[in-house]
Tab-separated table of C-alpha atoms in Angstrom:
chain	number	residue	atom	x	y	z
A	1	ASP	CA	74.660	36.792	-67.529
A	2	VAL	CA	78.374	38.103	-67.182
A	3	LYS	CA	78.700	42.062	-67.708
A	4	VAL	CA	81.417	44.397	-67.885
A	5	THR	CA	80.095	48.231	-68.526
A	6	GLN	CA	82.240	50.947	-69.740
A	7	SER	CA	80.692	54.323	-69.049
A	8	SER	CA	81.231	56.000	-72.574
A	9	ARG	CA	81.321	54.361	-76.092
A	10	TYR	CA	82.938	57.590	-77.640
A	11	LEU	CA	84.631	60.388	-75.847
A	12	VAL	CA	86.236	63.627	-77.381
A	13	LYS	CA	88.981	65.588	-75.132
A	14	ARG	CA	91.279	68.272	-75.470
A	15	THR	CA	95.180	68.071	-74.838
A	16	GLY	CA	95.952	68.840	-71.348
A	17	GLU	CA	92.571	67.857	-69.883
A	18	LYS	CA	92.200	65.019	-67.159
A	19	VAL	CA	90.235	62.344	-68.507
A	20	PHE	CA	88.380	59.536	-66.610
A	21	LEU	CA	87.365	56.160	-68.115
A	22	GLU	CA	85.121	54.202	-65.768
A	23	CYS	CA	84.217	50.294	-65.863
A	24	VAL	CA	81.925	48.342	-63.862
A	25	GLN	CA	81.582	44.628	-63.530
A	26	ASP	CA	78.837	42.826	-61.890
A	27	MET	CA	80.341	39.160	-61.482
A	28	ASP	CA	82.326	39.947	-58.243
A	29	HIS	CA	85.553	39.298	-59.986
A	30	GLU	CA	88.848	39.824	-57.914
A	31	ASN	CA	90.868	41.081	-61.036
A	32	MET	CA	90.346	44.008	-63.429
A	33	PHE	CA	92.239	45.280	-66.253
A	34	TRP	CA	92.673	48.235	-68.642
A	35	TYR	CA	93.966	47.622	-72.192
A	36	ARG	CA	94.452	49.988	-75.092
A	37	GLN	CA	93.968	48.528	-78.519
A	38	ASP	CA	95.726	49.989	-81.598
A	39	PRO	CA	96.015	48.712	-85.247
A	40	GLY	CA	98.630	46.260	-85.818
A	41	LEU	CA	99.508	46.264	-82.027
A	42	GLY	CA	96.646	44.130	-80.589
A	43	LEU	CA	96.004	44.810	-77.047
A	44	ARG	CA	98.372	46.039	-74.539
A	45	LEU	CA	97.905	46.031	-70.932
A	46	ILE	CA	98.011	49.593	-68.975
A	47	TYR	CA	97.272	48.779	-65.496
A	48	PHE	CA	95.519	45.843	-63.568
A	49	SER	CA	94.172	45.377	-60.105
A	50	TYR	CA	93.902	42.063	-58.264
A	51	ASP	CA	91.812	43.664	-55.171
A	52	VAL	CA	90.316	46.848	-53.668
A	53	LYS	CA	93.012	49.673	-53.728
A	54	MET	CA	95.592	47.227	-55.225
A	55	LYS	CA	97.132	48.169	-58.498
A	56	GLU	CA	99.936	47.023	-60.738
A	57	LYS	CA	101.440	48.508	-63.577
A	58	GLY	CA	101.165	46.715	-66.888
A	59	ASP	CA	103.365	47.273	-70.027
A	60	ILE	CA	102.595	50.614	-70.940
A	61	PRO	CA	101.572	52.772	-67.698
A	62	GLU	CA	103.171	56.090	-68.652
A	63	GLY	CA	100.800	58.933	-68.644
A	64	TYR	CA	98.107	56.756	-67.065
A	65	SER	CA	96.833	56.168	-63.365
A	66	VAL	CA	94.028	53.964	-61.901
A	67	SER	CA	91.585	53.820	-59.206
A	68	ARG	CA	89.886	51.011	-57.399
A	69	GLU	CA	87.934	52.003	-54.339
A	70	LYS	CA	85.140	49.379	-54.860
A	71	LYS	CA	85.526	45.740	-56.091
A	72	GLU	CA	83.141	46.373	-59.054
A	73	ARG	CA	84.662	49.576	-60.337
A	74	PHE	CA	87.925	50.452	-62.043
A	75	SER	CA	88.818	53.869	-63.260
A	76	LEU	CA	91.402	54.654	-65.629
A	77	ILE	CA	92.863	58.315	-65.374
A	78	LEU	CA	94.734	60.022	-67.980
A	79	GLU	CA	96.298	62.955	-65.996
A	80	SER	CA	97.036	65.338	-68.872
A	81	ALA	CA	95.809	63.981	-72.230
A	82	SER	CA	98.015	63.940	-75.219
A	83	THR	CA	97.310	63.121	-78.803
A	84	ASN	CA	99.218	59.773	-78.691
A	85	GLN	CA	96.667	58.738	-76.004
A	86	THR	CA	93.907	58.683	-78.854
A	87	SER	CA	92.895	54.951	-78.882
A	88	MET	CA	90.416	52.218	-78.018
A	89	TYR	CA	90.307	51.512	-74.329
A	90	LEU	CA	89.025	48.176	-73.293
A	91	CYS	CA	88.253	47.032	-69.636
A	92	ALA	CA	88.286	43.399	-68.527
A	93	SER	CA	87.532	41.458	-65.521
A	94	SER	CA	88.415	37.794	-64.232
A	95	ARG	CA	88.346	35.429	-61.613
A	96	THR	CA	91.732	34.426	-59.930
A	97	ASP	CA	91.011	30.756	-60.627
A	98	PRO	CA	93.075	29.475	-63.588
A	99	PRO	CA	92.654	29.396	-66.559
A	100	GLN	CA	91.234	32.862	-66.179
A	101	PRO	CA	89.232	33.742	-69.140
A	102	GLN	CA	88.663	37.470	-69.075
A	103	HIS	CA	85.390	39.279	-69.806
A	104	PHE	CA	85.549	42.545	-71.840
A	105	GLY	CA	83.513	45.477	-71.984
A	106	ASP	CA	82.469	47.254	-75.323
A	107	GLY	CA	85.508	49.579	-75.329
A	108	THR	CA	85.624	53.494	-75.167
A	109	ARG	CA	87.049	55.147	-78.424
A	110	LEU	CA	88.829	58.154	-77.022
A	111	SER	CA	90.038	60.947	-79.226
A	112	ILE	CA	92.389	63.723	-77.950
A	113	LEU	CA	92.294	66.990	-80.118
B	1	GLY	CA	109.050	37.708	-71.710
B	2	ASP	CA	105.592	36.208	-73.331
B	3	SER	CA	104.710	36.975	-76.702
B	4	VAL	CA	102.241	35.958	-79.334
B	5	THR	CA	102.579	36.016	-83.208
B	6	GLN	CA	99.686	35.946	-85.500
B	7	MET	CA	99.374	35.733	-89.260
B	8	GLU	CA	98.775	39.253	-90.570
B	9	GLY	CA	95.614	40.128	-92.262
B	10	PRO	CA	93.099	40.725	-93.731
B	11	VAL	CA	92.189	37.258	-94.547
B	12	THR	CA	89.453	37.283	-97.194
B	13	LEU	CA	87.528	34.009	-97.862
B	14	SER	CA	84.417	33.228	-99.835
B	15	GLU	CA	81.289	31.704	-97.792
B	16	GLU	CA	81.909	27.863	-96.966
B	17	ALA	CA	85.536	27.949	-97.473
B	18	PHE	CA	88.103	26.434	-94.931
B	19	LEU	CA	89.725	28.673	-92.499
B	20	THR	CA	93.034	28.590	-90.725
B	21	ILE	CA	94.506	31.454	-88.802
B	22	ASN	CA	98.122	30.723	-87.500
B	23	CYS	CA	99.156	31.526	-83.938
B	24	THR	CA	102.650	30.756	-82.288
B	25	TYR	CA	103.802	31.708	-78.778
B	26	THR	CA	106.578	32.056	-76.620
B	27	ALA	CA	106.055	31.740	-72.831
B	28	THR	CA	107.519	30.703	-69.637
B	29	GLY	CA	106.270	27.378	-68.136
B	30	TYR	CA	102.847	26.154	-69.377
B	31	PRO	CA	100.455	28.891	-70.654
B	32	SER	CA	96.604	28.829	-71.039
B	33	LEU	CA	95.888	29.719	-74.548
B	34	PHE	CA	92.720	31.452	-75.904
B	35	TRP	CA	91.183	32.780	-78.948
B	36	TYR	CA	88.797	35.819	-78.753
B	37	VAL	CA	86.748	37.396	-81.327
B	38	GLN	CA	85.832	40.997	-81.850
B	39	TYR	CA	82.871	42.036	-83.901
B	40	PRO	CA	82.486	45.165	-85.377
B	41	GLY	CA	81.816	47.975	-82.883
B	42	GLU	CA	82.030	45.521	-79.935
B	43	GLY	CA	84.580	44.203	-77.127
B	44	LEU	CA	86.211	41.051	-77.300
B	45	GLN	CA	84.428	37.787	-76.647
B	46	LEU	CA	85.920	34.622	-75.761
B	47	LEU	CA	85.758	32.001	-78.408
B	48	LEU	CA	87.739	29.188	-77.242
B	49	LYS	CA	90.334	28.140	-74.843
B	50	ALA	CA	92.934	25.255	-74.052
B	51	THR	CA	94.520	24.899	-70.567
B	52	LYS	CA	97.204	22.140	-71.310
B	53	ALA	CA	99.146	20.384	-74.130
B	54	ASP	CA	97.001	18.549	-76.641
B	55	ASP	CA	93.747	19.942	-75.389
B	56	LYS	CA	91.401	21.021	-78.245
B	57	GLY	CA	89.171	24.020	-77.636
B	58	SER	CA	86.081	24.407	-79.609
B	59	ASN	CA	82.856	26.651	-80.006
B	60	LYS	CA	80.495	27.652	-82.827
B	61	GLY	CA	82.393	25.231	-85.339
B	62	PHE	CA	85.886	26.876	-84.615
B	63	GLU	CA	88.586	24.539	-83.202
B	64	ALA	CA	92.265	25.100	-81.987
B	65	THR	CA	94.730	22.584	-80.772
B	66	TYR	CA	97.292	23.206	-78.048
B	67	ARG	CA	100.521	22.034	-79.369
B	68	LYS	CA	103.518	22.291	-76.962
B	69	GLU	CA	105.908	20.782	-79.320
B	70	THR	CA	105.429	23.610	-82.024
B	71	THR	CA	104.260	26.182	-79.517
B	72	SER	CA	101.103	26.718	-81.688
B	73	PHE	CA	97.399	27.200	-81.220
B	74	HIS	CA	96.134	27.565	-84.864
B	75	LEU	CA	92.354	28.437	-85.309
B	76	GLU	CA	90.351	26.342	-87.946
B	77	LYS	CA	86.936	26.394	-89.237
B	78	GLY	CA	85.579	23.977	-91.806
B	79	SER	CA	83.085	26.173	-93.515
B	80	VAL	CA	83.114	30.040	-92.673
B	81	GLN	CA	79.995	32.247	-92.967
B	82	VAL	CA	79.604	35.763	-93.539
B	83	SER	CA	78.551	36.401	-89.847
B	84	ASP	CA	82.142	35.029	-88.976
B	85	SER	CA	83.704	38.216	-90.417
B	86	ALA	CA	85.557	39.807	-87.366
B	87	VAL	CA	88.949	40.377	-85.915
B	88	TYR	CA	90.540	37.332	-84.206
B	89	PHE	CA	92.887	37.558	-81.331
B	90	CYS	CA	95.295	34.797	-80.135
B	91	ALA	CA	96.306	35.172	-76.418
B	92	LEU	CA	97.783	33.575	-73.527
B	93	CYS	CA	97.982	33.464	-69.911
B	94	SER	CA	101.309	32.380	-67.915
B	95	PRO	CA	99.919	31.985	-64.230
B	96	ASP	CA	103.372	30.407	-63.428
B	97	THR	CA	104.898	34.061	-63.825
B	98	GLY	CA	102.390	35.459	-61.500
B	99	ARG	CA	101.041	37.650	-64.312
B	100	ARG	CA	97.215	37.679	-64.390
B	101	ALA	CA	96.841	39.577	-67.550
B	102	LEU	CA	96.617	38.082	-71.031
B	103	THR	CA	99.605	38.626	-73.690
B	104	PHE	CA	97.651	39.350	-77.038
B	105	GLY	CA	98.663	38.781	-80.550
B	106	SER	CA	98.179	41.834	-82.894
B	107	GLY	CA	94.950	40.325	-84.357
B	108	THR	CA	93.662	38.988	-87.644
B	109	ARG	CA	90.953	40.516	-89.513
B	110	LEU	CA	88.753	38.110	-91.470
B	111	GLN	CA	86.427	39.111	-94.037
B	112	VAL	CA	83.938	36.414	-95.562
B	113	GLN	CA	82.387	37.300	-98.851
B	114	PRO	CA	79.065	35.797	-100.002
């Protein structure tokens, strides 16, 4: 069965810390995505990757970076965490073939104190 | 750019009631349309999809029809159950634009009471 695994369900960090969120998929998908989910705003795309070492900015990339060294793993990095980055973070993956339904992980609820 | 508009929630229904959650979209070209569901404490799961005009997606008693003339993809279910309580997201993907990510609506929370 399809599986997207996020390393942590809950995470608490302090302002200014460097934070790593990890995501692994076992479906050999080319595309991987990071979204953040906030009440009333739905899901907003932070970054995505369509191949190893390739990345593209999404709609809200400021304050974030990503890394994709292996096809199955996509990491989201908060360079210097701030309180406005407190949110639910969702990772997803998909194949390139249309219509591209995405498979999601269970999410990481990140709190920045 | 692309956008999706959903009716605001929460929607509160009694068990066995009829459900409609409205979704309209703005997109370039011919997008694919999706409904995702998020149960408490979980990630999003694909509920149904439609890839071209007049397609009807269906799953677990839910249905939605791709209406290009009204740019809509309303979600319906004839008889809801308590277990359907969740947040529902309408989304689209416009491969014509080269964008591989989904554009989501803001989500609609459904609460079904026994």
